[in-house]
CSV table of N, CA and C in Angstrom, one decimal:
chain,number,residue,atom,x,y,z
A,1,UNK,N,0.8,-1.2,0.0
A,1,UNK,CA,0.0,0.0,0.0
A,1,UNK,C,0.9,1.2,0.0
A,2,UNK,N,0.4,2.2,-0.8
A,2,UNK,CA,1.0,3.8,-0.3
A,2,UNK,C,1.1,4.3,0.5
A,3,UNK,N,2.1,4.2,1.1
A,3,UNK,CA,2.3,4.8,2.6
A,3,UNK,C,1.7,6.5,3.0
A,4,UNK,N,1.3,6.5,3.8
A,4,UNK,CA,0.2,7.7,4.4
A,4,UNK,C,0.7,8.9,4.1
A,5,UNK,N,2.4,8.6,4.7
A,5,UNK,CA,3.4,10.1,4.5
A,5,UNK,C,3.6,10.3,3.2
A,6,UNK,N,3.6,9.4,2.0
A,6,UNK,CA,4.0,9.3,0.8
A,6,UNK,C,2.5,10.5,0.3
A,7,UNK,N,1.9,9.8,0.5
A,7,UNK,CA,0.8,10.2,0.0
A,7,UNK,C,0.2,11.8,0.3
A,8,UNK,N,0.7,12.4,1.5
A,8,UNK,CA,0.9,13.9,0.8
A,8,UNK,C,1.7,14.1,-0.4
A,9,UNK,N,2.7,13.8,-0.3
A,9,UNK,CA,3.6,14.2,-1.4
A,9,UNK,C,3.1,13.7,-2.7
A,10,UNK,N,2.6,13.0,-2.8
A,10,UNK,CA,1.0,12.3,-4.3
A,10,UNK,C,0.6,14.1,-5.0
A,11,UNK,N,-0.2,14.2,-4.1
A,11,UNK,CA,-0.4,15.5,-3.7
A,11,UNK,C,-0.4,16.5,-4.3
A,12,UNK,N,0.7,17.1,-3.4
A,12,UNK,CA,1.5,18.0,-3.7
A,12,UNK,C,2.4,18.3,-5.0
A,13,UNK,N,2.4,16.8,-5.7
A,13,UNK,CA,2.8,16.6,-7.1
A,13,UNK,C,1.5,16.9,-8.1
A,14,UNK,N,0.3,16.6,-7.6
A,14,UNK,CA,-0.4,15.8,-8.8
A,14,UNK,C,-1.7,17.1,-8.4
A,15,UNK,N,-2.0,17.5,-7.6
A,15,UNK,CA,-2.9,19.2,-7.5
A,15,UNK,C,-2.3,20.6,-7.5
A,16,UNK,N,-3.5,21.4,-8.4
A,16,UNK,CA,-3.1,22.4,-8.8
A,16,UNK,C,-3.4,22.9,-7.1
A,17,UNK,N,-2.9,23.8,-6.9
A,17,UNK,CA,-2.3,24.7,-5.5
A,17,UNK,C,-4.2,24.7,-4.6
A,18,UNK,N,-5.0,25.0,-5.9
A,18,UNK,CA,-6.1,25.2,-5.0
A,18,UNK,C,-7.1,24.1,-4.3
A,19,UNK,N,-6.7,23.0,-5.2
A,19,UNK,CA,-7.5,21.5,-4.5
A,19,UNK,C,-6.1,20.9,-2.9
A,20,UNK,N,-5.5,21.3,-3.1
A,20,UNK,CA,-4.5,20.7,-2.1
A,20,UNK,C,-5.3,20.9,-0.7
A,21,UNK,N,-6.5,21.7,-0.5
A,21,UNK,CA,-6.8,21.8,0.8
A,21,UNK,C,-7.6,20.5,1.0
A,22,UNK,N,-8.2,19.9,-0.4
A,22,UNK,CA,-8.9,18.9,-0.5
A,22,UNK,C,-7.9,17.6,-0.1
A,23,UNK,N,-8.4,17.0,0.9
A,23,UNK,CA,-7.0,15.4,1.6
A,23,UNK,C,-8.0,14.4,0.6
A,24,UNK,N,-7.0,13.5,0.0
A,24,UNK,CA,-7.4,12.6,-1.1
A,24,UNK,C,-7.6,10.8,0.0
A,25,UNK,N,-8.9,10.7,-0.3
A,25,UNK,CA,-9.4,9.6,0.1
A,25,UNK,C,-9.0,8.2,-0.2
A,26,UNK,N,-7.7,7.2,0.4
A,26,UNK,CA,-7.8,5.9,0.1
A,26,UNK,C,-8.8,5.5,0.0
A,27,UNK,N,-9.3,4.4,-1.2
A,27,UNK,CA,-10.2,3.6,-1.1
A,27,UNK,C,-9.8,2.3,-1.2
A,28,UNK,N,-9.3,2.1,-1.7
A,28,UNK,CA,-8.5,0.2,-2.0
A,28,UNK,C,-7.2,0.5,-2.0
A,29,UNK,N,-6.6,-0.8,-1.7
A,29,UNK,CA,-5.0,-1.5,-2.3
A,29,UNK,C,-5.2,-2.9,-2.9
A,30,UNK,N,-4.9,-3.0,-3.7
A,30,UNK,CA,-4.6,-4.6,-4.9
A,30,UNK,C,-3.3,-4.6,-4.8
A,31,UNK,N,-2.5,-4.7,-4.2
A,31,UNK,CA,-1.0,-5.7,-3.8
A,31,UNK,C,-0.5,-4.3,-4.6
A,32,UNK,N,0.2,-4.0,-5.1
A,32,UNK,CA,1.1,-3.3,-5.2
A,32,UNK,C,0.9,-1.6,-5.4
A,33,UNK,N,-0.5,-1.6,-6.0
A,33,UNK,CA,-1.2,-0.4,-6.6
A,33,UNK,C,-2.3,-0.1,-5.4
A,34,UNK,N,-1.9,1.3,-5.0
A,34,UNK,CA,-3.5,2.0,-4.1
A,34,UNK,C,-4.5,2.6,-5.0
A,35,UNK,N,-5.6,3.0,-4.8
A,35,UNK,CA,-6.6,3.8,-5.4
A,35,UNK,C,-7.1,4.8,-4.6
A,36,UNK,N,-7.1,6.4,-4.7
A,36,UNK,CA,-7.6,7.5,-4.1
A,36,UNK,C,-8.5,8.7,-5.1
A,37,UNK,N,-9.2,9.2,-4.2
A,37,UNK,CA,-10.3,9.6,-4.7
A,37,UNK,C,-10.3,11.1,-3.8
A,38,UNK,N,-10.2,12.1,-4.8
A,38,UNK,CA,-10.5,13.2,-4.2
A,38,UNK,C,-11.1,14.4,-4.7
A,39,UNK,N,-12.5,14.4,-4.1
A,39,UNK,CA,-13.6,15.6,-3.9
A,39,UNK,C,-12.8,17.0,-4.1
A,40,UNK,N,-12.5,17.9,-5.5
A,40,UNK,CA,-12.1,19.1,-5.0
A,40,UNK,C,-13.3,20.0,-5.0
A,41,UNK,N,-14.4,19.9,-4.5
A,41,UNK,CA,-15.8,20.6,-4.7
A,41,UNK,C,-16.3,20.9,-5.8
A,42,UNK,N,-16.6,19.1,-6.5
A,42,UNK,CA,-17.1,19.9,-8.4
A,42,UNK,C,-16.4,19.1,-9.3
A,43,UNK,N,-15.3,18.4,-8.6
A,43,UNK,CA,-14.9,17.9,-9.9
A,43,UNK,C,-14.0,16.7,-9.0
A,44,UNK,N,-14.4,15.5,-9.0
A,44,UNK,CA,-13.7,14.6,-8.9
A,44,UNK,C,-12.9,13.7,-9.4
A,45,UNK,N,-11.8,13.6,-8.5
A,45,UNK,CA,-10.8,12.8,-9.1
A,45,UNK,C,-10.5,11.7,-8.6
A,46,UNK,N,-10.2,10.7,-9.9
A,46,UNK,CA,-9.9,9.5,-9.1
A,46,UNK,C,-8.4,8.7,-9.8
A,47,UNK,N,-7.8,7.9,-8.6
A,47,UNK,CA,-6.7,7.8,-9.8
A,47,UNK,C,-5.6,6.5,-8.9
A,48,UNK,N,-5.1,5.5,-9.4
A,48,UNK,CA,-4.1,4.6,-9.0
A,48,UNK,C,-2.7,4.5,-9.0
A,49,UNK,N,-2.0,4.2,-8.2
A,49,UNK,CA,-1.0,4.7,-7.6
A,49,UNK,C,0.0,4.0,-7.3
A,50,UNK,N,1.3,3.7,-8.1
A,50,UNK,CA,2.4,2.8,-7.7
A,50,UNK,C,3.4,3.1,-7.2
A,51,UNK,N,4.3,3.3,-6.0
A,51,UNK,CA,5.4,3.5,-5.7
A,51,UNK,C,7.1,3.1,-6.6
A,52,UNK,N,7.6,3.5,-6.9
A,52,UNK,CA,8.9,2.9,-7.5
A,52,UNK,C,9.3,1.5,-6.5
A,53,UNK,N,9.4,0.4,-6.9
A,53,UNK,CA,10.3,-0.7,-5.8
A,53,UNK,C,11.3,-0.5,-5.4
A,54,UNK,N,12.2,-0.4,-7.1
A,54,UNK,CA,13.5,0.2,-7.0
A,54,UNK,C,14.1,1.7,-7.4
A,55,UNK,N,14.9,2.3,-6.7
A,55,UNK,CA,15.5,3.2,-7.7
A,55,UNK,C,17.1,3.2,-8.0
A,56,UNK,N,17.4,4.1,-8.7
A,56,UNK,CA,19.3,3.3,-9.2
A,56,UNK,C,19.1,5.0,-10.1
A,57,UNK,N,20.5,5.4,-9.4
A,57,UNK,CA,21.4,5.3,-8.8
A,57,UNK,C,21.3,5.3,-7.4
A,58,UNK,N,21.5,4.3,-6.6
A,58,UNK,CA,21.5,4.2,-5.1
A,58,UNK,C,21.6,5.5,-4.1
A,59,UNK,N,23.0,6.0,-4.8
A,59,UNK,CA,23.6,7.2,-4.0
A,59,UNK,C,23.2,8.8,-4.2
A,60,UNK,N,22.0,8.6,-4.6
A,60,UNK,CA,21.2,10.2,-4.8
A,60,UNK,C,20.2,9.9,-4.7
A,61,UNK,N,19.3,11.1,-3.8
A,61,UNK,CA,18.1,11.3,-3.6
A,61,UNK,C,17.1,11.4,-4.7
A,62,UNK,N,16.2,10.7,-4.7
A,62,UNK,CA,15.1,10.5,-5.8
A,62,UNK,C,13.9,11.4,-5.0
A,63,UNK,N,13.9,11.4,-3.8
A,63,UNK,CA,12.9,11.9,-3.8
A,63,UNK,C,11.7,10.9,-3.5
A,64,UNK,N,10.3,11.1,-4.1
A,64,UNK,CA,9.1,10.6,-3.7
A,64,UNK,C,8.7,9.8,-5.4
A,65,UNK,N,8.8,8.7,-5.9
A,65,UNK,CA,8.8,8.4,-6.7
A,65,UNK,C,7.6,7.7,-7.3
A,66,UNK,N,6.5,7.8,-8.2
A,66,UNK,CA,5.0,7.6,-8.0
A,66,UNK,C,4.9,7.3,-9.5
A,67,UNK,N,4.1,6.3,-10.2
A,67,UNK,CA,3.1,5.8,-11.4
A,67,UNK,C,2.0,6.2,-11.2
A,68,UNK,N,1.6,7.2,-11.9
A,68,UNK,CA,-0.4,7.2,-11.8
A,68,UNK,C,-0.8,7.1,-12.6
A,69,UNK,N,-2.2,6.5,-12.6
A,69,UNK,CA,-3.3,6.6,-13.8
A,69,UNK,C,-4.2,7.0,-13.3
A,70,UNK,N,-4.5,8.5,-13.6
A,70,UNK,CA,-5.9,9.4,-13.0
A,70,UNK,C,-6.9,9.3,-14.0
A,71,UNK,N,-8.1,9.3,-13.5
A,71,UNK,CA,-9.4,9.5,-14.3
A,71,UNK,C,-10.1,10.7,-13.5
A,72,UNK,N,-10.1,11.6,-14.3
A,72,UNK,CA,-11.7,12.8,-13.8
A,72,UNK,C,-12.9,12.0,-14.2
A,73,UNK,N,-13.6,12.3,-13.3
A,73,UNK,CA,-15.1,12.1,-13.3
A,73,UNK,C,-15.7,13.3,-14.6
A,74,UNK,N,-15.8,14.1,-14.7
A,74,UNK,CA,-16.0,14.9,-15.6
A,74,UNK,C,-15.7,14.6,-17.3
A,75,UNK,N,-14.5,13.9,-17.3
A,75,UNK,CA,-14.1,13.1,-18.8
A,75,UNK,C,-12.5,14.1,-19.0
A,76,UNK,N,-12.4,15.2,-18.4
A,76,UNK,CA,-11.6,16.0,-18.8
A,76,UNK,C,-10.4,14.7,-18.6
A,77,UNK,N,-10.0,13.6,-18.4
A,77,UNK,CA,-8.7,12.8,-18.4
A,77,UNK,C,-9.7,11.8,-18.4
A,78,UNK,N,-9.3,10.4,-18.9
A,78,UNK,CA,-9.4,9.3,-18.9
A,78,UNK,C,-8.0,8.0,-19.0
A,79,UNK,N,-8.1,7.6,-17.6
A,79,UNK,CA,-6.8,6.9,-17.7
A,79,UNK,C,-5.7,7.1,-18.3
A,80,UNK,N,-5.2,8.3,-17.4
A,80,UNK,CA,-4.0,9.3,-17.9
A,80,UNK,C,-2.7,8.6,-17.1
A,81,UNK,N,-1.9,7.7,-18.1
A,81,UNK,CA,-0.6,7.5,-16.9
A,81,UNK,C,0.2,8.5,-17.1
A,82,UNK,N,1.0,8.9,-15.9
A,82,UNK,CA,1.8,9.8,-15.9
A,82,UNK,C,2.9,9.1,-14.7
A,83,UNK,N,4.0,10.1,-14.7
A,83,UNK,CA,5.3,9.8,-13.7
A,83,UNK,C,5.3,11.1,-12.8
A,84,UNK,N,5.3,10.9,-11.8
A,84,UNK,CA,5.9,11.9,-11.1
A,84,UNK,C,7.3,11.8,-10.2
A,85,UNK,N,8.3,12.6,-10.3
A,85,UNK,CA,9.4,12.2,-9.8
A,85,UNK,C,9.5,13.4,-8.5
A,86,UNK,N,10.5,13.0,-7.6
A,86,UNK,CA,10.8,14.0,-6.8
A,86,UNK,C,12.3,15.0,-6.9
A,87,UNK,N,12.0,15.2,-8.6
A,87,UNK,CA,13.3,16.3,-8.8
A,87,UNK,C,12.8,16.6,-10.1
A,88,UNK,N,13.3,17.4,-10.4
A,88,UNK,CA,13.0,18.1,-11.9
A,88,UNK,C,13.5,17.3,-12.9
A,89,UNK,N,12.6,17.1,-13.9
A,89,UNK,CA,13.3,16.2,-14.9
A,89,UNK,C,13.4,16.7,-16.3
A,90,UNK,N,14.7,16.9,-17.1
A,90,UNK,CA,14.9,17.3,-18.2
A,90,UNK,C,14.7,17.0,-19.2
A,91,UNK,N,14.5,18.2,-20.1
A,91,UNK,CA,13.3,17.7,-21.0
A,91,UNK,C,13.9,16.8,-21.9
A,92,UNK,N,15.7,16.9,-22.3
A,92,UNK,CA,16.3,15.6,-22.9
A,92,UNK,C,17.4,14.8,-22.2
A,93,UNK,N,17.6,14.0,-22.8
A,93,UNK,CA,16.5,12.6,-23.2
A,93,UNK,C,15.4,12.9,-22.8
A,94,UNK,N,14.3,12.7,-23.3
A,94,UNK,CA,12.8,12.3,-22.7
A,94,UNK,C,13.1,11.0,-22.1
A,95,UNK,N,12.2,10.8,-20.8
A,95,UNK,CA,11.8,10.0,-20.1
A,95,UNK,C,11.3,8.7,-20.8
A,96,UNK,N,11.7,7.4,-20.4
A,96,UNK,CA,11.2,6.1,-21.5
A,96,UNK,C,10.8,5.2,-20.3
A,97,UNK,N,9.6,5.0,-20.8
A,97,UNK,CA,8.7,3.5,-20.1
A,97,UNK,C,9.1,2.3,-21.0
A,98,UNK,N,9.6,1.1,-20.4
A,98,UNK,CA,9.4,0.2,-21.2
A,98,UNK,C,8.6,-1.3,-19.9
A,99,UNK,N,8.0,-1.9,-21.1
A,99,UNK,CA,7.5,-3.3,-20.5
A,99,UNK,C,7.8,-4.3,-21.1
A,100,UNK,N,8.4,-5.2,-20.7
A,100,UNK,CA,9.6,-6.8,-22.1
A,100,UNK,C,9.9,-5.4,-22.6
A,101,UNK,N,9.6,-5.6,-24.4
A,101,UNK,CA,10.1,-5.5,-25.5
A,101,UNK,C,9.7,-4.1,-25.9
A,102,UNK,N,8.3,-3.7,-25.1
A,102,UNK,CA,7.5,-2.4,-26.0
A,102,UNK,C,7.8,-1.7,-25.1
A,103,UNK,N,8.2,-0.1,-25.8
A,103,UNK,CA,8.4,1.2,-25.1
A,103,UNK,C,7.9,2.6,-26.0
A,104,UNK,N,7.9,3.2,-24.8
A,104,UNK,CA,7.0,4.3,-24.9
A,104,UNK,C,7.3,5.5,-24.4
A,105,UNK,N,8.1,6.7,-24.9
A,105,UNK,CA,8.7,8.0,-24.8
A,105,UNK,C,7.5,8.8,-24.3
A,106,UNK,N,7.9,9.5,-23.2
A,106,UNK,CA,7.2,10.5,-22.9
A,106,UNK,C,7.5,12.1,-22.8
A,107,UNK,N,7.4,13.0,-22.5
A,107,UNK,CA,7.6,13.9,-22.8
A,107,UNK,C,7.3,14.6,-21.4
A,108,UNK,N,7.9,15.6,-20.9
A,108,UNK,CA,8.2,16.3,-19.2
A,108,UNK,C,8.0,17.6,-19.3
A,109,UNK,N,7.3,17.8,-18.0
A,109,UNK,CA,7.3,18.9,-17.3
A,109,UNK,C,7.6,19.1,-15.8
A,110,UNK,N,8.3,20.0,-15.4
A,110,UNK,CA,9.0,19.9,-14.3
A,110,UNK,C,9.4,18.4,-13.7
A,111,UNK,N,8.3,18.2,-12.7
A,111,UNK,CA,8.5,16.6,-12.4
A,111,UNK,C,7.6,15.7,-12.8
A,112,UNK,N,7.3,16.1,-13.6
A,112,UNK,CA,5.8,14.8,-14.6
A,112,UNK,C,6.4,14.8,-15.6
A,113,UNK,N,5.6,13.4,-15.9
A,113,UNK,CA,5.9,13.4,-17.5
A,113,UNK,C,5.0,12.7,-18.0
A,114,UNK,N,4.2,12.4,-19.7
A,114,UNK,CA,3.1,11.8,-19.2
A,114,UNK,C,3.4,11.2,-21.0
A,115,UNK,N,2.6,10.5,-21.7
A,115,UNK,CA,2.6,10.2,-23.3
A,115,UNK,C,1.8,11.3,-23.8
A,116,UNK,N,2.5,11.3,-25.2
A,116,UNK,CA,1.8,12.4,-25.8
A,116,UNK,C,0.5,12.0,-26.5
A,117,UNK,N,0.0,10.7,-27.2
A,117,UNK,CA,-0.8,10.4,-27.4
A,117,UNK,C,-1.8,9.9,-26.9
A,118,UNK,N,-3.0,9.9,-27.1
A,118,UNK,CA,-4.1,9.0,-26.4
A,118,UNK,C,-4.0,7.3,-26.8
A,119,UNK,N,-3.7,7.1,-28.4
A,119,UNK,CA,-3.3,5.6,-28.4
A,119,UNK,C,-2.4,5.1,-27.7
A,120,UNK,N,-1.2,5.8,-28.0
A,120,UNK,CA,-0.1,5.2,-27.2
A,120,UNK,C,-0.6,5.1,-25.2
A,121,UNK,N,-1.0,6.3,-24.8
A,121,UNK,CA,-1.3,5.6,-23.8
A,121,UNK,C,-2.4,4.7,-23.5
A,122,UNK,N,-3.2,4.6,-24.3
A,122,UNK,CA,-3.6,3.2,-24.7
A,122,UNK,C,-3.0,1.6,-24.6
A,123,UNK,N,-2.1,2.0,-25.1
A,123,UNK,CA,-1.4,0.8,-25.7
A,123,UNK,C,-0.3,0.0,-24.5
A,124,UNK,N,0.3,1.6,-23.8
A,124,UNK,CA,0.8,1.4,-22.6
A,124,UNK,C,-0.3,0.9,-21.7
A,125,UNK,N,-1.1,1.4,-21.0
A,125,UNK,CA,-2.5,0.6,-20.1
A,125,UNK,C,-2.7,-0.5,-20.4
A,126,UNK,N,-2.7,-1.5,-21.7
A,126,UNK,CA,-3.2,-2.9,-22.2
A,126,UNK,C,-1.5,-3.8,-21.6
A,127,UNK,N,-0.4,-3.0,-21.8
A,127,UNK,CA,0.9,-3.4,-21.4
A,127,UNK,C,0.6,-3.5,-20.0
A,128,UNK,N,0.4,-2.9,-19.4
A,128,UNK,CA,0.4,-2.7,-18.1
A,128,UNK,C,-0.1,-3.6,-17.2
A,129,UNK,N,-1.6,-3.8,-17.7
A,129,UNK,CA,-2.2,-4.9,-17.5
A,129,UNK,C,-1.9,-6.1,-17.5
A,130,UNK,N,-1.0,-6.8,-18.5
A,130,UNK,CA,-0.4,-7.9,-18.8
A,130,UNK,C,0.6,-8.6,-18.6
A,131,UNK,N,1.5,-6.9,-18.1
A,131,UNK,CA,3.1,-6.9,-17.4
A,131,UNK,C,3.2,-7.7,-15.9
A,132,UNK,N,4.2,-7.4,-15.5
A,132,UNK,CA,4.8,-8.3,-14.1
A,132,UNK,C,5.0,-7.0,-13.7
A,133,UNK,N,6.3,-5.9,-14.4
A,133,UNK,CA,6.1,-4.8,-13.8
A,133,UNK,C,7.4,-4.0,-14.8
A,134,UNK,N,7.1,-2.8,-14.9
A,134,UNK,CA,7.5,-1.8,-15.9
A,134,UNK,C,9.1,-0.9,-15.2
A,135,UNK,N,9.6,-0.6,-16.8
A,135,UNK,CA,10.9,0.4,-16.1
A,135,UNK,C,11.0,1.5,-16.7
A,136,UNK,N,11.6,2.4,-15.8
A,136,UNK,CA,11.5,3.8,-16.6
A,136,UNK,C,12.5,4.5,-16.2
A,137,UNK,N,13.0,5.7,-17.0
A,137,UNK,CA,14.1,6.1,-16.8
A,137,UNK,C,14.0,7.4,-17.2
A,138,UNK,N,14.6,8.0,-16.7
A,138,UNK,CA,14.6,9.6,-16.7
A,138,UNK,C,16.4,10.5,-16.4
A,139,UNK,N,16.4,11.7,-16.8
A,139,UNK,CA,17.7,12.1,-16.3
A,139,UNK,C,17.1,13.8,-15.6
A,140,UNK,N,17.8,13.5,-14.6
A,140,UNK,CA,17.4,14.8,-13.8
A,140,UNK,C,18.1,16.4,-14.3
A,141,UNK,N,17.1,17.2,-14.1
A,141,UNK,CA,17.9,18.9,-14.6
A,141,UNK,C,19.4,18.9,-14.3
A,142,UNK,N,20.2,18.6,-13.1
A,142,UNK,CA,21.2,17.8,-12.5
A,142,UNK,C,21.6,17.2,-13.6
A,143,UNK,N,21.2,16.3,-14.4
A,143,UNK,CA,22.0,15.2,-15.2
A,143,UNK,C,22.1,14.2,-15.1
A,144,UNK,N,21.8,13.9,-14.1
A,144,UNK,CA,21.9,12.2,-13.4
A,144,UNK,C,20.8,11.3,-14.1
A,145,UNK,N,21.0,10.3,-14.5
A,145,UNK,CA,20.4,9.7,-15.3
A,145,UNK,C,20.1,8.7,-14.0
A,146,UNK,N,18.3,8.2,-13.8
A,146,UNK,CA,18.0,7.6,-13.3
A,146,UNK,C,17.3,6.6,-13.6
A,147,UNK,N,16.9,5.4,-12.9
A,147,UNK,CA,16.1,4.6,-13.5
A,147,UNK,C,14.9,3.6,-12.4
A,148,UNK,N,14.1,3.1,-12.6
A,148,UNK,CA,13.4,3.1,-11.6
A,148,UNK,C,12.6,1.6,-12.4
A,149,UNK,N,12.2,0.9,-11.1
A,149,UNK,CA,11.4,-0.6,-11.3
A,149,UNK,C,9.7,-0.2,-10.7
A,150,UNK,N,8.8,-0.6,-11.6
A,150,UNK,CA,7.4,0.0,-10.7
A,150,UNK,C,6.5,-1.4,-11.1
A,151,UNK,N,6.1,-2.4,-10.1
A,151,UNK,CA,5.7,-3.1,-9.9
A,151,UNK,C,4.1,-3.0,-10.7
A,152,UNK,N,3.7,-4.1,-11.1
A,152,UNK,CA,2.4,-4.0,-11.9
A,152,UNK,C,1.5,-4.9,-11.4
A,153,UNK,N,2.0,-5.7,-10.4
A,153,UNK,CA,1.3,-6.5,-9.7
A,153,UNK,C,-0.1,-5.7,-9.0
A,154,UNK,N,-1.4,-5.8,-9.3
A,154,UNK,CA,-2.5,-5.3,-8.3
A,154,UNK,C,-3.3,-4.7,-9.8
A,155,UNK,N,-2.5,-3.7,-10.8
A,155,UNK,CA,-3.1,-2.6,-11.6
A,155,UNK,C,-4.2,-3.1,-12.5
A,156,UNK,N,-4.4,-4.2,-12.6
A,156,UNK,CA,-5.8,-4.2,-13.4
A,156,UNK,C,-6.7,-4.3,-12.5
A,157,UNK,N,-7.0,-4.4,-11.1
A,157,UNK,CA,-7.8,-4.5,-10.4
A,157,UNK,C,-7.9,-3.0,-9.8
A,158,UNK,N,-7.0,-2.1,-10.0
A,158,UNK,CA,-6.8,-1.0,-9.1
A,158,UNK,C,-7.2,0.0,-10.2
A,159,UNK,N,-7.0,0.0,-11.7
A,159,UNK,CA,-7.5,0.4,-12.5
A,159,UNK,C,-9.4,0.4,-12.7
A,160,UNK,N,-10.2,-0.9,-12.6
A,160,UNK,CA,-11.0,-1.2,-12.3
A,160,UNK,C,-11.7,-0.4,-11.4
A,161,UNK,N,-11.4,-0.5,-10.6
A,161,UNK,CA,-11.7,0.6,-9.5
A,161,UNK,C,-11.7,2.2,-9.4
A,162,UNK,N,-10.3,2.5,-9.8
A,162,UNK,CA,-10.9,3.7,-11.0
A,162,UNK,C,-12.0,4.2,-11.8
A,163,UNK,N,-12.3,3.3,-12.8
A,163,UNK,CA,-13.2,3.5,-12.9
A,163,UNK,C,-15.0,3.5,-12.2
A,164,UNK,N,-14.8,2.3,-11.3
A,164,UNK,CA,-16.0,2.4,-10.8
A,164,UNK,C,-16.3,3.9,-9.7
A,165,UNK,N,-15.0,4.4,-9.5
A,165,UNK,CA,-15.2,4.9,-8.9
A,165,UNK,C,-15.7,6.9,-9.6
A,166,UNK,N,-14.7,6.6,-10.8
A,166,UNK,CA,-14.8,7.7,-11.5
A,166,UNK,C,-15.3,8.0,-12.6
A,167,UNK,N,-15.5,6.6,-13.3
A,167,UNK,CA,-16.2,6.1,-15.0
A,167,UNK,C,-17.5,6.4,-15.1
C-alpha cells in the first residue's frame, strides 16, 4: 500500500495549488497499486498509484517516486498514466517506459511526465495490464540519469476501481 506520508507528497505533485486543501481519500489497495479519490468541490478525481520498488542510482536522492493513472469524473482525463518524480526532470533525453520488448517515450514537465498520445497511452495501459512490472528512466535537470522498477502487480484491479469509482 502507499504509505500515508508518501501520500501527501502524491499530492503535492499531482494538485493544482487550490484543491490541495482537498485530503485525497484511500479507497482500496490490490497488492502493489492503491486507489484515491478526491472531492475538489465539483470535480472529482480519481486515480491509481504505484510507488517505484526500486530506484538506481542508489547514492542520490530521488525523492518521492509515483506511477499514476488518474481519471476525472468529468471526462476531462481518462486513464491518464503519468510519472511523477521527486526532482526536476529534463526535458532531454525524454523519459522512457518500457514493459519486455515495448516502449514508450514521454515527454516532461518539471517533475511529470506523461505520453503524448491517447493511443499510445492506450497501448501502454493494455501493457500494463499484462506486465509483471515496468521500467523507466529519466535524467534529472542535475543530469543524473536515473532509472526506476514500478511493480504491476494489483493494476488491473486497481484500474477497475478507478473507474468504478470515477467512470
Amino acid at each position: 500500500m502507499v504509505r500515508n506520508v508518501t501520500l501527501a507528497a502524491i499530492f503535492a505533485l499531482a494538485a493544482p495549488a487550490a484543491a490541495l486543501a482537498q485530503t485525497p481519500k484511500a479507497v482500496a489497495t490490490y497488492k502493489d497499486w492503491s486507489v484515491f479519490v478526491r472531492d475538489t468541490g465539483g470535480e472529482k478525481i480519481c486515480f491509481a498509484a504505484s510507488e517505484a520498488s526500486d530506484k538506481s542510482p542508489k547514492s542520490v536522492n530521488h525523492g518521492d517516486v509515483f506511477f499514476l493513472v488518474a481519471t476525472w469524473e468529468s471526462g476531462a482525463a481518462a486513464e491518464q498514466p503519468s510519472l511523477m518524480t521527486g526532482y526536476e526532470i529534463d526535458l532531454k533525453p525524454e523519459p522512457v517506459v518500457r514493459i519486455g520488448s515495448d516502449k514508450w517515450d514521454l515527454y516532461s514537465s518539471e517533475n511529470e511526465a506523461f505520453i503524448e498520445s491517447k493511443d499510445e497511452e492506450q497501448r501502454l495501459l493494455r501493457a500494463m495490464r499484462r506486465g509483471a512490472d515496468m521500467r523507466v528512466s529519466a535524467v534529472s535537470k542535475r543530469g543524473t540519469a536515473t532509472s526506476y522498477v514500478v511493480s504491476l502487480r494489483g493494476v488491473t484491479a486497481a484500474l477497475e476501481r478507478v473507474k468504478r469509482e470515477c467512470g
